Amino acid sequence: MNAVRPARAGSLLREWRQRRRLSQLELANLAGTSARHLSCVETGRARPSRAMVLRLSAALDIPLRERNTLLMAADYAPAYQESSLDDQDMASVRSALDTMLTAHEPYPAVVVDRCWNVLLGNRAMAVLMDGVPPHLVEPRPNVFRLALHPDGLAARLVNLHEVRSLFLERLLRQVNATGDPQLSALYEEVRQYPEPPGSGEISAGPPVGPIQVPLRIRSPLGELSMFGTMATFGAPADVTLSELAIELFYPLDDFTARTLRELAERELAGHRASR
């Protein structure tokens, strides 16, 4: 056994415990062990069993990807597989995602990974992607870059200051909760984006409650107002599945709902005419 590995596992566990702001006694009680044993694990004086690593990980609500990292640091095999959406084992998941995206039309919806990269989207997403240059779309669009980059949706957001504040706060919470270096790099990138001229205009749209994330978008058809909700899979046992999220956008007013329906009807009519 490599003596360095258990010490590394203990160090990682200590980092997660401190991130969750738990004392050794509190975590030990949650995981069904003693504070003394936990202290020995964290300092590398004791090697935790595989079951103990999993119990501590569950008590700390550590993401599945990082649970695998902890297991490997303690010289154990990963417990959770990581599949591609194209794998046969994920066929039912892919089918469910496609059904959700299609059913949500004529309103926009996307499926994102843990770093907010867009994996799938429905046809209504064209409303949000209109005019976005290739460098923000290829090789894969990212929700935060699309929303906050001055060449992206930011140039059309009436309430960019508000959206920027809400999005950055959301991303920072995720960085603090996960310690993910890729998310941290994304946060540092998008927080430095300059705001386009005129982005401080105030919209005359309906008031927005604190539970809503408003997007007020200038368009040739008028101002479109939407808010987003998030959905995830329950009880995932696969790393990829645990990191997937579906963001569904809904209209905030009748004008937006009517406009999105009309755009969808036009697209459908054009598709039929071309057949």
mmCIF file of C-alpha atoms in Angstrom:
data_model
loop_
_atom_site.group_PDB
_atom_site.id
_atom_site.type_symbol
_atom_site.label_atom_id
_atom_site.label_comp_id
_atom_site.label_asym_id
_atom_site.label_seq_id
_atom_site.Cartn_x
_atom_site.Cartn_y
_atom_site.Cartn_z
ATOM 1 C CA MET A 1 0.000 0.000 0.000
ATOM 2 C CA ASN A 2 1.228 3.483 -0.827
ATOM 3 C CA ALA A 3 1.425 5.360 2.488
ATOM 4 C CA VAL A 4 1.041 8.683 0.701
ATOM 5 C CA ARG A 5 -2.435 7.802 -0.609
ATOM 6 C CA PRO A 6 -4.269 7.548 2.770
ATOM 7 C CA ALA A 7 -2.666 10.818 3.868
ATOM 8 C CA ARG A 8 -3.943 12.429 0.666
ATOM 9 C CA ALA A 9 -7.410 10.980 1.295
ATOM 10 C CA GLY A 10 -7.381 12.403 4.814
ATOM 11 C CA SER A 11 -6.345 15.817 3.547
ATOM 12 C CA LEU A 12 -9.165 15.801 0.995
ATOM 13 C CA LEU A 13 -11.689 14.780 3.640
ATOM 14 C CA ARG A 14 -10.522 17.595 5.891
ATOM 15 C CA GLU A 15 -10.926 20.090 3.023
ATOM 16 C CA TRP A 16 -14.477 18.910 2.406
ATOM 17 C CA ARG A 17 -15.344 19.000 6.108
ATOM 18 C CA GLN A 18 -14.068 22.550 6.387
ATOM 19 C CA ARG A 19 -15.910 23.526 3.207
ATOM 20 C CA ARG A 20 -19.117 22.237 4.806
ATOM 21 C CA ARG A 21 -18.241 24.064 8.044
ATOM 22 C CA LEU A 22 -18.533 20.990 10.216
ATOM 23 C CA SER A 23 -16.440 20.110 13.246
ATOM 24 C CA GLN A 24 -14.822 16.684 13.484
ATOM 25 C CA LEU A 25 -17.365 15.735 16.146
ATOM 26 C CA GLU A 26 -20.308 16.832 13.996
ATOM 27 C CA LEU A 27 -19.076 14.901 10.972
ATOM 28 C CA ALA A 28 -18.229 11.843 13.062
ATOM 29 C CA ASN A 29 -21.776 11.787 14.453
ATOM 30 C CA LEU A 30 -23.254 12.104 10.966
ATOM 31 C CA ALA A 31 -21.086 9.274 9.620
ATOM 32 C CA GLY A 32 -21.471 6.956 12.613
ATOM 33 C CA THR A 33 -17.840 6.961 13.727
ATOM 34 C CA SER A 34 -15.746 8.560 16.467
ATOM 35 C CA ALA A 35 -14.117 11.971 16.328
ATOM 36 C CA ARG A 36 -10.849 10.307 17.346
ATOM 37 C CA HIS A 37 -10.922 7.927 14.378
ATOM 38 C CA LEU A 38 -11.864 10.766 12.023
ATOM 39 C CA SER A 39 -8.937 12.804 13.325
ATOM 40 C CA CYS A 40 -6.582 9.893 12.623
ATOM 41 C CA VAL A 41 -8.003 9.541 9.115
ATOM 42 C CA GLU A 42 -7.586 13.239 8.363
ATOM 43 C CA THR A 43 -3.973 13.275 9.530
ATOM 44 C CA GLY A 44 -3.107 10.058 7.668
ATOM 45 C CA ARG A 45 -2.434 8.024 10.823
ATOM 46 C CA ALA A 46 -5.301 5.669 9.955
ATOM 47 C CA ARG A 47 -6.474 4.321 6.637
ATOM 48 C CA PRO A 48 -10.264 4.560 6.283
ATOM 49 C CA SER A 49 -12.127 1.530 5.003
ATOM 50 C CA ARG A 50 -13.895 1.779 1.663
ATOM 51 C CA ALA A 51 -17.240 1.823 3.485
ATOM 52 C CA MET A 52 -16.016 4.631 5.749
ATOM 53 C CA VAL A 53 -14.927 6.753 2.772
ATOM 54 C CA LEU A 54 -18.382 6.320 1.253
ATOM 55 C CA ARG A 55 -20.145 7.103 4.553
ATOM 56 C CA LEU A 56 -18.092 10.237 5.090
ATOM 57 C CA SER A 57 -18.655 11.284 1.476
ATOM 58 C CA ALA A 58 -22.407 10.867 1.853
ATOM 59 C CA ALA A 59 -22.436 12.776 5.148
ATOM 60 C CA LEU A 60 -20.524 15.619 3.484
ATOM 61 C CA ASP A 61 -22.782 15.538 0.404
ATOM 62 C CA ILE A 62 -19.723 15.284 -1.844
ATOM 63 C CA PRO A 63 -20.462 15.060 -5.599
ATOM 64 C CA LEU A 64 -20.031 11.592 -7.108
ATOM 65 C CA ARG A 65 -17.026 12.629 -9.198
ATOM 66 C CA GLU A 66 -15.167 13.751 -6.078
ATOM 67 C CA ARG A 67 -16.261 10.626 -4.176
ATOM 68 C CA ASN A 68 -14.416 8.594 -6.793
ATOM 69 C CA THR A 69 -11.391 10.856 -6.319
ATOM 70 C CA LEU A 70 -11.481 10.222 -2.561
ATOM 71 C CA LEU A 71 -11.730 6.476 -3.045
ATOM 72 C CA MET A 72 -8.749 6.432 -5.396
ATOM 73 C CA ALA A 73 -6.776 8.634 -2.994
ATOM 74 C CA ALA A 74 -7.378 5.953 -0.345
ATOM 75 C CA ASP A 75 -6.250 3.179 -2.752
ATOM 76 C CA TYR A 76 -9.746 1.937 -3.604
ATOM 77 C CA ALA A 77 -11.432 1.540 -6.967
ATOM 78 C CA PRO A 78 -14.023 4.150 -7.983
ATOM 79 C CA ALA A 79 -17.604 3.347 -6.966
ATOM 80 C CA TYR A 80 -19.418 5.294 -9.648
ATOM 81 C CA GLN A 81 -19.114 4.870 -13.395
ATOM 82 C CA GLU A 82 -19.009 7.835 -15.766
ATOM 83 C CA SER A 83 -20.983 7.315 -18.969
ATOM 84 C CA SER A 84 -21.411 9.297 -22.141
ATOM 85 C CA LEU A 85 -24.888 10.414 -23.133
ATOM 86 C CA ASP A 86 -24.333 8.397 -26.307
ATOM 87 C CA ASP A 87 -23.705 5.141 -24.411
ATOM 88 C CA GLN A 88 -26.318 2.398 -24.694
ATOM 89 C CA ASP A 89 -26.736 2.394 -20.906
ATOM 90 C CA MET A 90 -27.844 6.023 -21.121
ATOM 91 C CA ALA A 91 -30.424 5.460 -23.879
ATOM 92 C CA SER A 92 -33.385 5.822 -21.509
ATOM 93 C CA VAL A 93 -31.882 8.990 -20.027
ATOM 94 C CA ARG A 94 -31.280 10.481 -23.462
ATOM 95 C CA SER A 95 -34.847 9.611 -24.466
ATOM 96 C CA ALA A 96 -36.214 11.274 -21.322
ATOM 97 C CA LEU A 97 -34.148 14.404 -21.969
ATOM 98 C CA ASP A 98 -35.299 14.624 -25.586
ATOM 99 C CA THR A 99 -38.911 14.218 -24.459
ATOM 100 C CA MET A 100 -38.579 16.981 -21.861
ATOM 101 C CA LEU A 101 -36.947 19.376 -24.310
ATOM 102 C CA THR A 102 -39.550 18.781 -27.006
ATOM 103 C CA ALA A 103 -42.463 18.950 -24.568
ATOM 104 C CA HIS A 104 -41.257 22.327 -23.294
ATOM 105 C CA GLU A 105 -41.524 23.952 -26.728
ATOM 106 C CA PRO A 106 -42.378 26.661 -27.701
ATOM 107 C CA TYR A 107 -40.308 27.796 -24.705
ATOM 108 C CA PRO A 108 -36.490 27.440 -24.614
ATOM 109 C CA ALA A 109 -34.813 24.614 -22.695
ATOM 110 C CA VAL A 110 -31.273 23.222 -22.453
ATOM 111 C CA VAL A 111 -29.422 20.337 -20.836
ATOM 112 C CA VAL A 112 -26.098 21.321 -19.247
ATOM 113 C CA ASP A 113 -23.204 19.534 -17.562
ATOM 114 C CA ARG A 114 -21.563 20.493 -14.277
ATOM 115 C CA CYS A 115 -19.659 23.360 -15.928
ATOM 116 C CA TRP A 116 -22.781 24.713 -17.630
ATOM 117 C CA ASN A 117 -21.749 23.537 -21.090
ATOM 118 C CA VAL A 118 -24.819 23.034 -23.274
ATOM 119 C CA LEU A 119 -25.177 19.368 -24.244
ATOM 120 C CA LEU A 120 -28.678 19.483 -25.723
ATOM 121 C CA GLY A 121 -31.222 22.157 -26.557
ATOM 122 C CA ASN A 122 -34.651 22.445 -28.126
ATOM 123 C CA ARG A 123 -35.588 24.436 -31.216
ATOM 124 C CA ALA A 124 -36.920 27.335 -29.153
ATOM 125 C CA MET A 125 -33.361 28.056 -27.992
ATOM 126 C CA ALA A 126 -32.909 29.850 -31.327
ATOM 127 C CA VAL A 127 -34.535 32.878 -29.672
ATOM 128 C CA LEU A 128 -31.662 33.109 -27.168
ATOM 129 C CA MET A 129 -28.946 32.086 -29.628
ATOM 130 C CA ASP A 130 -29.913 34.604 -32.311
ATOM 131 C CA GLY A 131 -26.892 36.629 -33.408
ATOM 132 C CA VAL A 132 -24.422 34.800 -31.128
ATOM 133 C CA PRO A 133 -21.040 34.587 -32.949
ATOM 134 C CA PRO A 134 -19.351 31.219 -33.645
ATOM 135 C CA HIS A 135 -16.592 31.726 -31.057
ATOM 136 C CA LEU A 136 -19.228 31.525 -28.293
ATOM 137 C CA VAL A 137 -20.896 28.463 -29.785
ATOM 138 C CA GLU A 138 -17.955 26.273 -30.806
ATOM 139 C CA PRO A 139 -16.862 23.734 -29.780
ATOM 140 C CA ARG A 140 -19.722 23.803 -27.265
ATOM 141 C CA PRO A 141 -21.733 26.762 -25.954
ATOM 142 C CA ASN A 142 -21.606 27.603 -22.255
ATOM 143 C CA VAL A 143 -24.586 29.170 -20.483
ATOM 144 C CA PHE A 144 -22.523 31.734 -18.572
ATOM 145 C CA ARG A 145 -20.467 32.774 -21.584
ATOM 146 C CA LEU A 146 -23.601 33.042 -23.728
ATOM 147 C CA ALA A 147 -25.376 35.158 -21.122
ATOM 148 C CA LEU A 148 -22.575 37.452 -19.952
ATOM 149 C CA HIS A 149 -20.067 37.808 -22.804
ATOM 150 C CA PRO A 150 -20.454 41.231 -24.502
ATOM 151 C CA ASP A 151 -20.664 39.481 -27.896
ATOM 152 C CA GLY A 152 -23.416 37.179 -26.656
ATOM 153 C CA LEU A 153 -26.807 37.650 -25.079
ATOM 154 C CA ALA A 154 -25.461 40.412 -22.822
ATOM 155 C CA ALA A 155 -25.681 42.898 -25.690
ATOM 156 C CA ARG A 156 -29.443 42.289 -25.863
ATOM 157 C CA LEU A 157 -30.227 42.086 -22.152
ATOM 158 C CA VAL A 158 -32.154 45.108 -20.927
ATOM 159 C CA ASN A 159 -31.403 44.221 -17.293
ATOM 160 C CA LEU A 160 -27.828 42.988 -17.692
ATOM 161 C CA HIS A 161 -26.706 44.397 -14.321
ATOM 162 C CA GLU A 162 -29.366 42.340 -12.537
ATOM 163 C CA VAL A 163 -28.763 39.188 -14.576
ATOM 164 C CA ARG A 164 -24.997 39.486 -14.193
ATOM 165 C CA SER A 165 -25.288 39.810 -10.422
ATOM 166 C CA LEU A 166 -27.637 36.831 -10.136
ATOM 167 C CA PHE A 167 -25.603 34.610 -12.450
ATOM 168 C CA LEU A 168 -22.280 35.383 -10.779
ATOM 169 C CA GLU A 169 -23.791 34.792 -7.348
ATOM 170 C CA ARG A 170 -25.146 31.428 -8.515
ATOM 171 C CA LEU A 171 -21.805 30.396 -9.995
ATOM 172 C CA LEU A 172 -19.836 31.501 -6.931
ATOM 173 C CA ARG A 173 -22.124 29.454 -4.666
ATOM 174 C CA GLN A 174 -21.438 26.424 -6.826
ATOM 175 C CA VAL A 175 -17.682 27.063 -6.738
ATOM 176 C CA ASN A 176 -17.738 27.327 -2.941
ATOM 177 C CA ALA A 177 -19.908 24.218 -2.586
ATOM 178 C CA THR A 178 -17.867 21.974 -4.888
ATOM 179 C CA GLY A 179 -14.338 23.375 -5.002
ATOM 180 C CA ASP A 180 -14.356 22.463 -8.704
ATOM 181 C CA PRO A 181 -11.311 24.090 -10.392
ATOM 182 C CA GLN A 182 -13.067 24.235 -13.771
ATOM 183 C CA LEU A 183 -15.996 26.122 -12.267
ATOM 184 C CA SER A 184 -13.571 28.403 -10.449
ATOM 185 C CA ALA A 185 -11.792 29.183 -13.733
ATOM 186 C CA LEU A 186 -15.141 29.848 -15.419
ATOM 187 C CA TYR A 187 -16.125 32.232 -12.614
ATOM 188 C CA GLU A 188 -12.854 34.155 -12.877
ATOM 189 C CA GLU A 189 -13.326 34.399 -16.645
ATOM 190 C CA VAL A 190 -16.923 35.622 -16.772
ATOM 191 C CA ARG A 191 -16.627 38.035 -13.850
ATOM 192 C CA GLN A 192 -14.064 39.990 -15.883
ATOM 193 C CA TYR A 193 -16.277 40.420 -18.944
ATOM 194 C CA PRO A 194 -16.943 44.115 -19.656
ATOM 195 C CA GLU A 195 -20.536 45.249 -19.829
ATOM 196 C CA PRO A 196 -21.728 46.523 -23.232
ATOM 197 C CA PRO A 197 -22.672 50.219 -23.569
ATOM 198 C CA GLY A 198 -26.263 50.924 -22.589
ATOM 199 C CA SER A 199 -26.584 47.783 -20.505
ATOM 200 C CA GLY A 200 -27.841 49.691 -17.511
ATOM 201 C CA GLU A 201 -31.248 50.544 -18.949
ATOM 202 C CA ILE A 202 -34.245 49.799 -16.763
ATOM 203 C CA SER A 203 -37.062 47.680 -18.142
ATOM 204 C CA ALA A 204 -40.692 48.617 -17.694
ATOM 205 C CA GLY A 205 -41.678 44.948 -17.453
ATOM 206 C CA PRO A 206 -43.604 43.314 -14.612
ATOM 207 C CA PRO A 207 -41.997 43.074 -11.156
ATOM 208 C CA VAL A 208 -39.887 40.003 -10.543
ATOM 209 C CA GLY A 209 -39.946 38.082 -7.294
ATOM 210 C CA PRO A 210 -36.783 36.935 -5.492
ATOM 211 C CA ILE A 211 -37.253 33.310 -6.617
ATOM 212 C CA GLN A 212 -37.125 34.233 -10.297
ATOM 213 C CA VAL A 213 -34.104 34.771 -12.532
ATOM 214 C CA PRO A 214 -35.368 37.278 -15.132
ATOM 215 C CA LEU A 215 -34.060 37.601 -18.653
ATOM 216 C CA ARG A 216 -35.352 40.701 -20.438
ATOM 217 C CA ILE A 217 -34.229 40.422 -24.024
ATOM 218 C CA ARG A 218 -34.404 42.989 -26.782
ATOM 219 C CA SER A 219 -35.666 41.462 -30.011
ATOM 220 C CA PRO A 220 -36.984 42.753 -33.363
ATOM 221 C CA LEU A 221 -40.437 41.679 -32.156
ATOM 222 C CA GLY A 222 -40.244 43.554 -28.859
ATOM 223 C CA GLU A 223 -38.941 42.862 -25.371
ATOM 224 C CA LEU A 224 -39.130 39.196 -24.381
ATOM 225 C CA SER A 225 -39.217 38.462 -20.638
ATOM 226 C CA MET A 226 -38.409 35.021 -19.242
ATOM 227 C CA PHE A 227 -37.267 33.309 -16.069
ATOM 228 C CA GLY A 228 -35.532 29.966 -15.626
ATOM 229 C CA THR A 229 -36.040 26.904 -13.450
ATOM 230 C CA MET A 230 -33.677 23.970 -12.929
ATOM 231 C CA ALA A 231 -34.415 20.241 -12.868
ATOM 232 C CA THR A 232 -32.064 17.365 -12.017
ATOM 233 C CA PHE A 233 -32.268 13.562 -11.823
ATOM 234 C CA GLY A 234 -33.075 12.014 -8.457
ATOM 235 C CA ALA A 235 -30.798 9.410 -6.807
ATOM 236 C CA PRO A 236 -28.205 9.172 -9.605
ATOM 237 C CA ALA A 237 -25.572 6.409 -9.425
ATOM 238 C CA ASP A 238 -23.607 7.585 -12.467
ATOM 239 C CA VAL A 239 -21.229 10.564 -12.459
ATOM 240 C CA THR A 240 -22.549 11.986 -15.723
ATOM 241 C CA LEU A 241 -26.177 11.630 -14.659
ATOM 242 C CA SER A 242 -25.475 13.288 -11.307
ATOM 243 C CA GLU A 243 -24.006 16.310 -13.084
ATOM 244 C CA LEU A 244 -26.760 16.839 -15.651
ATOM 245 C CA ALA A 245 -29.243 19.666 -15.186
ATOM 246 C CA ILE A 246 -32.142 20.822 -17.325
ATOM 247 C CA GLU A 247 -32.802 24.560 -17.439
ATOM 248 C CA LEU A 248 -36.337 25.416 -18.519
ATOM 249 C CA PHE A 249 -37.289 28.957 -19.464
ATOM 250 C CA TYR A 250 -40.839 30.277 -19.012
ATOM 251 C CA PRO A 251 -42.480 33.521 -20.184
ATOM 252 C CA LEU A 252 -43.010 36.248 -17.605
ATOM 253 C CA ASP A 253 -45.819 37.937 -19.520
ATOM 254 C CA ASP A 254 -48.506 37.293 -22.112
ATOM 255 C CA PHE A 255 -46.599 39.106 -24.866
ATOM 256 C CA THR A 256 -43.591 36.805 -24.501
ATOM 257 C CA ALA A 257 -45.750 33.675 -24.362
ATOM 258 C CA ARG A 258 -47.691 34.729 -27.453
ATOM 259 C CA THR A 259 -44.538 35.703 -29.372
ATOM 260 C CA LEU A 260 -42.781 32.410 -28.620
ATOM 261 C CA ARG A 261 -45.858 30.458 -29.713
ATOM 262 C CA GLU A 262 -46.074 32.443 -32.947
ATOM 263 C CA LEU A 263 -42.376 31.903 -33.700
ATOM 264 C CA ALA A 264 -42.791 28.164 -33.173
ATOM 265 C CA GLU A 265 -45.848 28.078 -35.438
ATOM 266 C CA ARG A 266 -43.974 29.951 -38.175
ATOM 267 C CA GLU A 267 -41.053 27.547 -37.962
ATOM 268 C CA LEU A 268 -43.393 24.563 -38.141
ATOM 269 C CA ALA A 269 -45.226 26.044 -41.145
ATOM 270 C CA GLY A 270 -41.910 26.705 -42.896
ATOM 271 C CA HIS A 271 -40.758 23.161 -42.203
ATOM 272 C CA ARG A 272 -43.954 21.731 -43.679
ATOM 273 C CA ALA A 273 -43.687 23.969 -46.753
ATOM 274 C CA SER A 274 -40.128 22.784 -47.426
ATOM 275 C CA ARG A 275 -41.067 19.091 -47.388
#
